Short mmCIF file of C-alpha atoms and ligand atoms in Angstrom, two decimals:
data_model
loop_
_atom_site.label_atom_id
_atom_site.label_comp_id
_atom_site.label_asym_id
_atom_site.label_seq_id
_atom_site.Cartn_x
_atom_site.Cartn_y
_atom_site.Cartn_z
CA MET P 765 120.03 -55.58 33.96
CA ASN P 766 120.00 -51.78 34.01
CA ILE P 767 123.59 -50.47 34.30
CA LEU P 768 124.11 -46.30 35.06
CA LEU P 769 128.01 -45.74 33.90
CA VAL P 770 129.11 -42.18 35.33
CA GLY P 771 131.68 -40.03 33.23
CA SER P 772 131.84 -38.42 30.49
CA GLY P 773 135.32 -39.31 28.33
CA GLY P 774 136.17 -41.55 25.68
CA ARG P 775 136.87 -43.77 28.31
CA GLU P 776 133.49 -44.59 28.90
CA HIS P 777 132.61 -43.96 25.71
CA ALA P 778 134.90 -46.87 25.42
CA LEU P 779 133.08 -48.86 28.11
CA ALA P 780 129.80 -47.65 26.98
CA TRP P 781 130.39 -49.45 23.79
CA LYS P 782 131.67 -52.93 25.25
CA LEU P 783 128.74 -52.47 27.96
CA ALA P 784 126.44 -52.25 25.56
CA GLN P 785 127.47 -55.17 23.80
CA SER P 786 126.45 -57.36 26.57
CA PRO P 787 123.41 -60.12 26.17
CA LEU P 788 123.21 -59.16 30.00
CA LEU P 789 122.35 -55.55 29.70
CA ASP P 790 118.56 -54.52 29.39
CA THR P 791 119.42 -50.88 29.13
CA LEU P 792 122.58 -48.35 29.66
CA PHE P 793 122.15 -45.20 31.45
CA ALA P 794 125.32 -42.97 31.40
CA ALA P 795 125.92 -39.39 33.48
CA PRO P 796 127.11 -36.82 32.42
CA GLY P 797 127.68 -38.61 29.50
CA ASN P 798 128.58 -37.17 25.75
CA PRO P 799 127.06 -37.44 22.19
CA GLY P 800 129.20 -40.57 21.38
CA ILE P 801 128.10 -42.42 24.90
CA ALA P 802 124.47 -41.49 23.94
CA GLN P 803 124.82 -43.67 20.64
CA HIS P 804 124.50 -46.54 23.30
CA ALA P 805 122.89 -45.55 26.47
CA THR P 806 120.48 -42.71 27.46
CA ILE P 807 122.02 -39.96 28.94
CA ALA P 808 120.53 -39.55 32.51
CA ASP P 809 119.85 -36.15 33.84
CA LEU P 810 121.91 -36.17 36.39
CA ASP P 811 124.32 -34.71 38.87
CA VAL P 812 126.67 -37.15 39.88
CA ALA P 813 128.73 -35.15 42.09
CA ASP P 814 124.97 -34.86 44.36
CA HIS P 815 125.07 -38.37 45.59
CA ARG P 816 121.02 -38.42 46.81
CA ALA P 817 120.28 -38.01 43.37
CA VAL P 818 122.74 -40.91 42.05
CA ILE P 819 120.79 -42.90 45.23
CA ASP P 820 117.46 -41.93 44.34
CA PHE P 821 118.01 -42.20 40.34
CA VAL P 822 119.64 -45.91 40.97
CA ARG P 823 116.42 -47.08 42.99
CA ARG P 824 114.14 -45.43 40.60
CA GLN P 825 115.41 -47.19 37.89
CA GLN P 826 116.12 -50.54 39.34
CA ILE P 827 120.02 -50.10 38.19
CA GLY P 828 121.89 -53.55 38.93
CA LEU P 829 125.27 -52.29 38.73
CA VAL P 830 126.73 -48.99 38.91
CA VAL P 831 130.37 -48.40 36.73
CA VAL P 832 132.39 -45.55 37.87
CA GLY P 833 134.98 -44.02 35.09
CA PRO P 834 136.73 -41.08 36.59
CA GLU P 835 138.52 -41.06 39.79
CA GLY P 836 137.01 -37.99 40.68
CA PRO P 837 133.53 -39.60 42.07
CA LEU P 838 135.30 -42.74 43.66
CA VAL P 839 137.89 -40.35 45.93
CA ASP P 840 134.16 -38.48 46.87
CA GLY P 841 132.91 -41.70 48.06
CA LEU P 842 130.31 -41.94 45.61
CA ALA P 843 131.26 -46.29 45.81
CA ASP P 844 130.47 -45.88 49.46
CA ASN P 845 127.22 -44.31 49.18
CA VAL P 846 125.71 -46.54 46.73
CA ARG P 847 127.08 -49.52 47.96
CA ALA P 848 125.35 -48.41 51.22
CA ILE P 849 122.11 -49.40 49.51
CA GLY P 850 123.05 -53.07 48.39
CA VAL P 851 123.53 -51.84 45.07
CA PRO P 852 126.81 -53.46 43.38
CA VAL P 853 129.68 -50.83 42.48
CA PHE P 854 132.27 -51.25 39.78
CA GLY P 855 134.55 -48.90 41.49
CA PRO P 856 136.63 -48.57 44.93
CA GLY P 857 135.22 -47.28 48.05
CA ARG P 858 136.64 -43.65 49.25
CA GLU P 859 139.67 -45.16 51.67
CA ALA P 860 140.68 -47.54 48.84
CA ALA P 861 140.50 -44.88 46.42
CA ARG P 862 143.24 -42.93 47.91
CA LEU P 863 145.93 -45.39 46.45
CA GLU P 864 145.33 -42.48 43.91
CA GLY P 865 144.06 -39.65 45.91
CA SER P 866 147.12 -39.80 47.93
CA LYS P 867 150.43 -40.20 46.63
CA GLY P 868 151.64 -40.20 50.17
CA PHE P 869 149.24 -42.68 51.50
CA THR P 870 150.60 -45.01 48.89
CA LYS P 871 154.27 -44.08 49.45
CA ASP P 872 153.41 -45.06 52.72
CA LEU P 873 151.53 -48.59 51.82
CA CYS P 874 154.24 -49.51 50.08
CA ALA P 875 157.08 -48.62 52.65
CA ARG P 876 154.65 -50.71 55.34
CA VAL P 877 154.52 -54.28 52.98
CA GLY P 878 157.76 -53.55 51.18
CA ILE P 879 156.76 -53.09 47.60
CA PRO P 880 159.28 -51.86 45.04
CA THR P 881 158.77 -47.99 44.95
CA ALA P 882 160.79 -45.37 44.56
CA ARG P 883 162.50 -44.18 47.88
CA TYR P 884 160.65 -41.05 49.31
CA PHE P 885 159.98 -38.32 51.92
CA ARG P 886 157.08 -36.69 52.87
CA VAL P 887 156.92 -33.52 53.13
CA THR P 888 154.68 -30.27 53.78
CA SER P 889 157.35 -27.44 53.42
CA ARG P 890 159.85 -25.79 51.29
CA ASP P 891 162.36 -26.08 53.87
CA GLY P 892 161.76 -29.58 54.61
CA ALA P 893 161.68 -30.50 50.59
CA LEU P 894 164.99 -28.46 50.22
CA ALA P 895 166.55 -30.47 53.01
CA CYS P 896 165.93 -33.94 50.78
CA LEU P 897 167.42 -32.74 47.83
CA ASP P 898 171.28 -33.91 49.38
CA ASP P 899 169.58 -37.17 49.64
CA PHE P 900 169.08 -37.71 45.96
CA GLY P 901 172.39 -36.47 44.15
CA ASP P 902 171.47 -34.03 41.09
CA THR P 903 168.31 -35.75 40.02
CA CYS P 904 164.97 -36.05 41.85
CA VAL P 905 161.06 -36.24 41.44
CA ILE P 906 158.97 -33.75 43.01
CA LYS P 907 155.30 -34.39 43.47
CA ALA P 908 151.83 -32.48 45.11
CA ASP P 909 150.10 -35.24 46.99
CA GLY P 910 146.64 -34.77 45.68
CA LEU P 911 145.04 -35.32 42.50
CA ALA P 912 146.47 -33.43 40.28
CA ALA P 913 145.47 -34.72 36.52
CA GLY P 914 148.72 -35.47 35.52
CA LYS P 915 149.84 -31.79 35.99
CA GLY P 916 151.54 -32.09 39.84
CA VAL P 917 154.43 -33.90 38.76
CA VAL P 918 157.85 -32.55 38.02
CA VAL P 919 161.06 -34.88 36.87
CA ALA P 920 164.27 -32.97 37.69
CA ASP P 921 166.91 -33.09 35.71
CA THR P 922 169.38 -31.03 37.79
CA ARG P 923 169.58 -29.51 41.43
CA ALA P 924 168.20 -25.95 40.31
CA GLU P 925 165.71 -27.43 38.33
CA ALA P 926 164.55 -29.29 41.26
CA GLU P 927 164.98 -26.03 43.87
CA ALA P 928 163.07 -23.80 41.44
CA ALA P 929 159.94 -26.87 41.60
CA ILE P 930 159.92 -26.70 44.81
CA ARG P 931 159.95 -23.13 45.39
CA ASP P 932 156.77 -22.99 42.34
CA LEU P 933 154.88 -25.79 44.59
CA TYR P 934 155.09 -23.91 47.75
CA ALA P 935 154.98 -20.12 46.28
CA ASN P 936 151.16 -20.09 48.15
CA GLY P 937 151.67 -21.85 51.22
CA PRO P 938 152.49 -25.16 53.21
CA VAL P 939 151.16 -28.20 50.75
CA GLU P 940 151.37 -31.70 51.17
CA ALA P 941 154.17 -33.35 48.83
CA VAL P 942 156.50 -36.53 48.17
CA ILE P 943 160.33 -35.76 46.84
CA GLU P 944 161.56 -39.30 45.50
CA GLU P 945 164.31 -40.56 43.72
CA ARG P 946 164.30 -40.82 40.29
CA LEU P 947 163.75 -44.08 38.71
CA GLU P 948 165.35 -45.23 34.99
CA GLY P 949 163.37 -47.32 32.56
CA PRO P 950 160.87 -47.82 30.40
CA GLU P 951 157.30 -47.27 31.35
CA ALA P 952 154.04 -49.76 31.59
CA SER P 953 150.87 -49.71 32.52
CA LEU P 954 149.61 -52.86 33.85
CA PHE P 955 145.43 -53.35 34.55
CA VAL P 956 144.19 -55.49 37.42
CA LEU P 957 140.58 -56.20 38.25
CA SER P 958 140.10 -56.87 41.92
CA ASP P 959 136.78 -57.79 43.87
CA GLY P 960 138.64 -57.20 47.30
CA SER P 961 140.28 -60.25 47.27
CA ALA P 962 140.50 -62.49 44.50
CA THR P 963 142.29 -60.51 41.30
CA ALA P 964 142.60 -60.99 37.95
CA VAL P 965 144.91 -58.92 35.13
CA PHE P 966 143.31 -57.47 32.57
CA GLY P 967 145.59 -56.13 30.07
CA SER P 968 148.47 -53.69 29.34
CA ALA P 969 149.10 -50.79 28.13
CA GLN P 970 151.57 -48.08 26.74
CA ASP P 971 150.36 -44.19 27.26
CA HIS P 972 151.88 -41.30 25.35
CA LYS P 973 151.98 -38.60 27.87
CA ARG P 974 153.79 -35.36 26.68
CA VAL P 975 151.73 -33.32 23.75
CA GLY P 976 154.07 -33.03 20.94
CA ASP P 977 155.72 -36.04 18.53
CA GLY P 978 158.91 -37.50 20.10
CA ASP P 979 157.41 -37.01 23.66
CA THR P 980 158.06 -33.10 23.42
CA GLY P 981 156.22 -30.35 25.38
CA PRO P 982 153.80 -30.65 28.11
CA ASN P 983 152.12 -33.29 29.97
CA THR P 984 148.40 -33.71 29.34
CA GLY P 985 146.28 -36.72 30.02
CA GLY P 986 147.52 -38.73 27.17
CA MET P 987 148.05 -38.06 23.69
CA GLY P 988 147.69 -41.90 22.25
CA ALA P 989 148.26 -45.54 23.74
CA TYR P 990 148.72 -48.86 22.20
CA SER P 991 148.30 -52.72 23.93
CA PRO P 992 149.56 -55.01 24.95
CA ALA P 993 152.52 -53.25 26.34
CA LEU P 994 155.58 -55.47 24.58
CA VAL P 995 158.04 -53.98 26.96
CA LEU P 996 155.75 -55.54 29.90
CA THR P 997 156.94 -59.66 29.22
CA PRO P 998 155.04 -62.51 31.00
CA GLU P 999 158.16 -62.55 33.33
CA LEU P 1000 157.79 -58.89 34.14
CA GLU P 1001 154.37 -58.78 34.22
CA GLU P 1002 154.22 -62.38 36.90
CA ARG P 1003 156.56 -60.10 38.90
CA ALA P 1004 154.54 -56.76 39.04
CA LEU P 1005 151.69 -58.69 39.98
CA GLY P 1006 153.14 -60.43 42.85
CA GLU P 1007 155.33 -58.15 44.20
CA ILE P 1008 153.28 -54.92 43.86
CA VAL P 1009 149.72 -55.42 43.30
CA ARG P 1010 148.92 -58.50 45.16
CA PRO P 1011 150.24 -57.22 48.37
CA THR P 1012 148.08 -53.83 47.99
CA ILE P 1013 144.89 -55.44 47.58
CA ASP P 1014 145.90 -58.09 50.28
CA ALA P 1015 147.07 -54.67 52.38
CA LEU P 1016 143.90 -53.10 51.99
CA ALA P 1017 141.69 -56.74 52.86
CA ALA P 1018 143.09 -56.49 55.78
CA ALA P 1019 142.79 -52.56 56.88
CA GLY P 1020 138.82 -53.16 56.15
CA THR P 1021 139.15 -51.27 53.62
CA PRO P 1022 138.93 -53.71 50.37
CA TYR P 1023 139.60 -52.67 46.96
CA VAL P 1024 136.75 -53.07 44.41
CA GLY P 1025 137.58 -52.29 41.09
CA VAL P 1026 139.90 -52.14 38.12
CA LEU P 1027 143.92 -51.33 39.46
CA TYR P 1028 145.57 -49.06 37.18
CA ALA P 1029 149.48 -49.86 38.14
CA GLY P 1030 152.10 -47.05 36.28
CA LEU P 1031 155.33 -49.34 36.19
CA MET P 1032 159.23 -48.43 35.30
CA LEU P 1033 160.61 -51.53 34.59
CA THR P 1034 164.25 -50.79 36.00
CA ALA P 1035 167.19 -52.84 36.11
CA ASP P 1036 166.30 -54.62 39.47
CA GLY P 1037 162.81 -55.04 37.73
CA PRO P 1038 159.32 -53.45 37.98
CA LYS P 1039 158.43 -50.93 40.46
CA LEU P 1040 155.47 -48.71 41.53
CA ILE P 1041 155.37 -45.03 39.68
CA GLU P 1042 151.80 -44.55 40.70
CA TYR P 1043 148.35 -46.40 41.19
CA ASN P 1044 145.64 -45.09 39.23
CA VAL P 1045 142.07 -46.50 40.39
CA ARG P 1046 139.96 -46.86 37.47
CA PHE P 1047 141.10 -47.52 33.79
CA GLY P 1048 143.32 -45.26 32.14
CA ASP P 1049 142.17 -42.89 29.20
CA PRO P 1050 143.16 -43.88 26.45
CA GLU P 1051 143.97 -46.84 27.70
CA CYS P 1052 140.51 -48.18 28.26
CA GLN P 1053 140.05 -47.75 24.54
CA VAL P 1054 142.55 -49.83 23.37
CA LEU P 1055 142.08 -52.24 26.35
CA MET P 1056 138.21 -52.38 25.56
CA MET P 1057 139.18 -53.18 21.59
CA ARG P 1058 141.03 -56.14 22.51
CA PHE P 1059 138.89 -57.72 25.58
CA ALA P 1060 136.88 -60.77 24.39
CA GLY P 1061 134.68 -61.42 26.87
CA ASP P 1062 130.98 -60.06 28.36
CA LEU P 1063 132.41 -56.63 29.94
CA ALA P 1064 129.10 -56.58 32.05
CA GLU P 1065 129.58 -60.23 33.03
CA VAL P 1066 133.05 -59.46 34.40
CA LEU P 1067 132.46 -55.86 35.76
CA LEU P 1068 129.12 -57.12 37.72
CA ALA P 1069 131.37 -60.40 38.96
CA VAL P 1070 133.93 -57.66 40.33
CA ALA P 1071 131.20 -55.46 42.08
CA GLU P 1072 129.37 -58.55 43.69
CA GLY P 1073 132.99 -60.79 44.95
CA ARG P 1074 132.72 -63.35 42.68
CA LEU P 1075 135.71 -62.55 40.31
CA ALA P 1076 137.07 -66.21 41.55
CA ASP P 1077 133.95 -68.29 39.55
CA LEU P 1078 134.71 -66.79 36.18
CA PRO P 1079 137.69 -67.95 34.07
CA ALA P 1080 140.59 -65.56 33.72
CA PRO P 1081 139.62 -62.26 31.23
CA ALA P 1082 140.44 -63.07 27.57
CA PHE P 1083 141.67 -60.74 24.89
CA ALA P 1084 142.00 -61.02 21.17
CA ASP P 1085 146.43 -62.12 20.54
CA ASP P 1086 146.57 -58.87 18.68
CA ALA P 1087 147.08 -55.07 19.10
CA ALA P 1088 145.08 -52.23 19.27
CA LEU P 1089 146.18 -48.24 18.98
CA THR P 1090 144.28 -45.19 19.49
CA VAL P 1091 145.31 -41.93 18.55
CA VAL P 1092 143.88 -38.90 20.38
CA MET P 1093 142.69 -35.46 18.42
CA ALA P 1094 142.63 -32.53 20.52
CA ALA P 1095 141.73 -29.40 20.17
CA SER P 1096 144.21 -26.76 19.21
CA GLY P 1097 145.38 -24.90 22.43
CA TYR P 1098 145.34 -28.39 24.69
CA PRO P 1099 146.86 -28.91 27.26
CA GLY P 1100 146.74 -24.94 27.74
CA THR P 1101 142.92 -23.37 26.67
CA PRO P 1102 141.42 -25.48 24.30
CA GLU P 1103 139.57 -24.36 21.45
CA LYS P 1104 136.03 -24.94 21.73
CA GLY P 1105 133.42 -25.47 18.82
CA GLY P 1106 135.37 -26.74 15.88
CA ALA P 1107 133.72 -28.55 13.35
CA ILE P 1108 134.11 -32.45 13.67
CA ALA P 1109 133.28 -34.62 10.13
CA GLY P 1110 133.83 -37.69 8.92
CA ILE P 1111 133.50 -39.99 11.34
CA ALA P 1112 131.46 -42.66 9.54
CA ALA P 1113 134.22 -42.87 7.19
CA ALA P 1114 137.18 -43.39 9.67
CA GLU P 1115 134.71 -46.45 11.27
CA ARG P 1116 134.27 -48.24 7.90
CA ASP P 1117 137.15 -50.45 8.01
CA GLY P 1118 136.88 -51.61 11.56
CA ALA P 1119 138.36 -48.43 13.81
CA VAL P 1120 136.17 -46.98 16.08
CA VAL P 1121 135.71 -43.52 16.69
CA PHE P 1122 135.47 -42.98 20.54
CA GLN P 1123 134.42 -39.54 21.50
CA ALA P 1124 135.33 -37.31 24.80
CA GLY P 1125 135.00 -33.81 24.24
CA THR P 1126 132.15 -33.23 22.12
CA ALA P 1127 129.36 -31.78 21.54
CA ARG P 1128 126.52 -31.51 19.41
CA ARG P 1129 125.30 -27.73 17.76
CA GLY P 1130 122.15 -29.24 15.91
CA GLU P 1131 123.13 -31.61 13.35
CA GLN P 1132 126.86 -31.00 13.75
CA LEU P 1133 128.90 -32.13 16.13
CA VAL P 1134 131.82 -29.82 17.62
CA ALA P 1135 134.93 -29.61 19.86
CA ASP P 1136 134.16 -29.56 23.65
CA GLY P 1137 137.01 -30.14 25.31
CA GLY P 1138 140.72 -30.59 25.18
CA ARG P 1139 141.08 -34.19 24.44
CA VAL P 1140 138.22 -34.84 21.39
CA LEU P 1141 138.20 -38.02 19.82
CA ALA P 1142 140.15 -41.02 20.44
CA VAL P 1143 140.57 -42.94 17.08
CA THR P 1144 141.44 -46.63 17.90
CA ALA P 1145 141.75 -49.49 15.51
CA ARG P 1146 142.97 -53.40 15.83
CA GLY P 1147 145.80 -55.04 14.06
CA ALA P 1148 147.61 -58.35 13.88
CA ASP P 1149 150.56 -56.36 15.38
CA ILE P 1150 151.15 -52.72 16.84
CA ALA P 1151 152.68 -51.63 13.18
CA ALA P 1152 148.78 -52.78 11.58
CA ALA P 1153 147.14 -51.18 14.77
CA GLN P 1154 149.08 -47.91 13.97
CA ARG P 1155 148.49 -48.00 9.84
CA ALA P 1156 144.81 -48.72 10.42
CA ALA P 1157 144.36 -45.73 13.49
CA TYR P 1158 146.12 -43.55 11.12
CA ALA P 1159 144.11 -44.29 7.99
CA ALA P 1160 141.18 -43.70 10.48
CA VAL P 1161 142.37 -40.35 11.27
CA ASP P 1162 143.12 -39.33 8.16
CA ALA P 1163 139.16 -39.89 7.18
CA ILE P 1164 138.29 -37.56 9.93
CA ASP P 1165 137.47 -33.52 9.07
CA PHE P 1166 138.54 -31.77 12.19
CA PRO P 1167 140.39 -28.73 11.12
CA SER P 1168 141.24 -26.92 14.03
CA GLY P 1169 142.10 -30.26 16.10
CA PHE P 1170 145.60 -31.61 16.04
CA PHE P 1171 146.64 -35.16 17.31
CA ARG P 1172 150.52 -36.69 17.44
CA ARG P 1173 151.86 -38.58 14.11
CA ASP P 1174 154.06 -41.05 16.37
CA ILE P 1175 151.55 -43.13 18.39
CA GLY P 1176 153.47 -46.59 18.86
CA ALA P 1177 156.52 -45.52 16.56
CA LYS P 1178 158.90 -46.17 19.60
CA ALA P 1179 157.43 -49.73 20.14
CA ILE P 1180 157.54 -50.46 16.52
CA ASP P 1181 161.32 -49.47 16.04
CA GLU P 1182 162.20 -51.31 19.36
CA GLY P 1183 160.07 -54.33 18.35
P1 ATP A 638 149.00 -39.47 35.62
O1 ATP A 638 148.33 -39.50 36.70
O2 ATP A 638 148.91 -38.02 34.72
O3 ATP A 638 149.64 -40.52 35.12
P2 ATP A 638 150.55 -38.16 37.97
O4 ATP A 638 150.53 -36.92 38.38
O5 ATP A 638 150.04 -38.92 38.85
O6 ATP A 638 150.34 -38.91 36.69
P3 ATP A 638 152.46 -39.71 38.17
O7 ATP A 638 152.30 -40.70 37.18
O8 ATP A 638 153.65 -40.04 39.84
O9 ATP A 638 152.37 -38.64 38.45
O10 ATP A 638 154.06 -39.14 37.55
C1 ATP A 638 154.58 -38.53 35.96
C2 ATP A 638 155.31 -39.15 35.19
O11 ATP A 638 156.51 -38.58 35.94
C3 ATP A 638 155.34 -40.84 35.40
O12 ATP A 638 154.30 -41.39 33.88
C4 ATP A 638 156.69 -40.86 35.09
O13 ATP A 638 156.89 -40.72 33.34
C5 ATP A 638 157.32 -39.75 35.52
N1 ATP A 638 157.68 -40.08 37.10
C6 ATP A 638 157.12 -39.85 38.28
N2 ATP A 638 158.05 -40.33 39.04
C7 ATP A 638 159.26 -40.92 38.28
C8 ATP A 638 160.21 -41.66 39.71
N3 ATP A 638 160.34 -41.65 40.47
N4 ATP A 638 161.37 -41.93 38.63
C9 ATP A 638 161.09 -41.61 37.10
N5 ATP A 638 160.14 -40.78 36.50
C10 ATP A 638 159.16 -40.60 37.15
#
């Protein structure tokens, strides 16, 4: 089978690395791809925003499965357009992708079917937003409605902070937003495959959103992750599946917009049980990197079964009984304007003991690998437990020569301290 993988980040490098190990695979194509993905795939000269061009490519190259990595093309309806020509796609259609594309849509769905989540108001004006603050006491969370790459959320500690965030949000006119109750508790990410009706848990992870050690500084796309998320005990996972994810999948199926792909539930484990913080309609980046390191099955077989509605025919996805941890190396300036062109060396040395260096924002200048984006590498390793995976990942990081890059030194530290 030929597979087309859409995307160009560390997540897609991890997917390409795992797909390339499948005996079902003939040729793996990727678009736009990156130099790391190019180690496992043929880079297709294809503009993925041009759905007609993607469809032509899929026909011409006899693609048997399209795997969409990032949320953008899903929210744009790429999966619907490819499915319309009868080719299986791993990734939800436009309507189901609203779970990530619109926070208001998700909150309304939760309210309709009784999914535990923070109490909320949908607002469209500054005065409307300010008026809800009375309801929440001193703390609340302000969220712009649409895709904001992690930058559209303010968790306010005081009423003054909330008011400032609302003024900021409405500085340029009306926008849709959600104002919600601030929840307390540890966070964890649960990944669930869905073929539209059947579901299967596909591991858990914890990410590290802030740029600096000790969870300081601005939010990023993610500076590191580990799997499994120890705080998500089997009992809590069962509850999250039964009370949150399954009712969501069932509601979308009932609405005639079935969810096909991986649903990433961002959870807060409150004193009252797991509550939904957000959904993402794709694998997390860098959570995907740690999941792929531990996944013990044939990824192409599983993703095809999801895309073809045959998930119930497969055994539950199997993961190694160990841990994986990834450290993101970013270009200086990130999450602001990252410095481009910094030389990178030492990847082979870093991978000598089994670590894998997944590439995100990289490019080739002649023979030289250089930084070409904010998050540049995701250095990923396994170990018997999180502490061992952490040691192996940082040993690999230390073998990499990337003078214009930086990384957090404390990925996994909290879990190890608490463990
Ligand atoms: P991303 O896609 O980057 O994860 P996002 O912009 O979609 O982020 P959310 O995940 O909804 O936004 O929120 C970002 C972070 O803000 C969460 O990981 C969580 O730490 C915090 N947060 C969001 N909602 C709440 C809440 N109701 N109570 C407490 N913290 C919250």
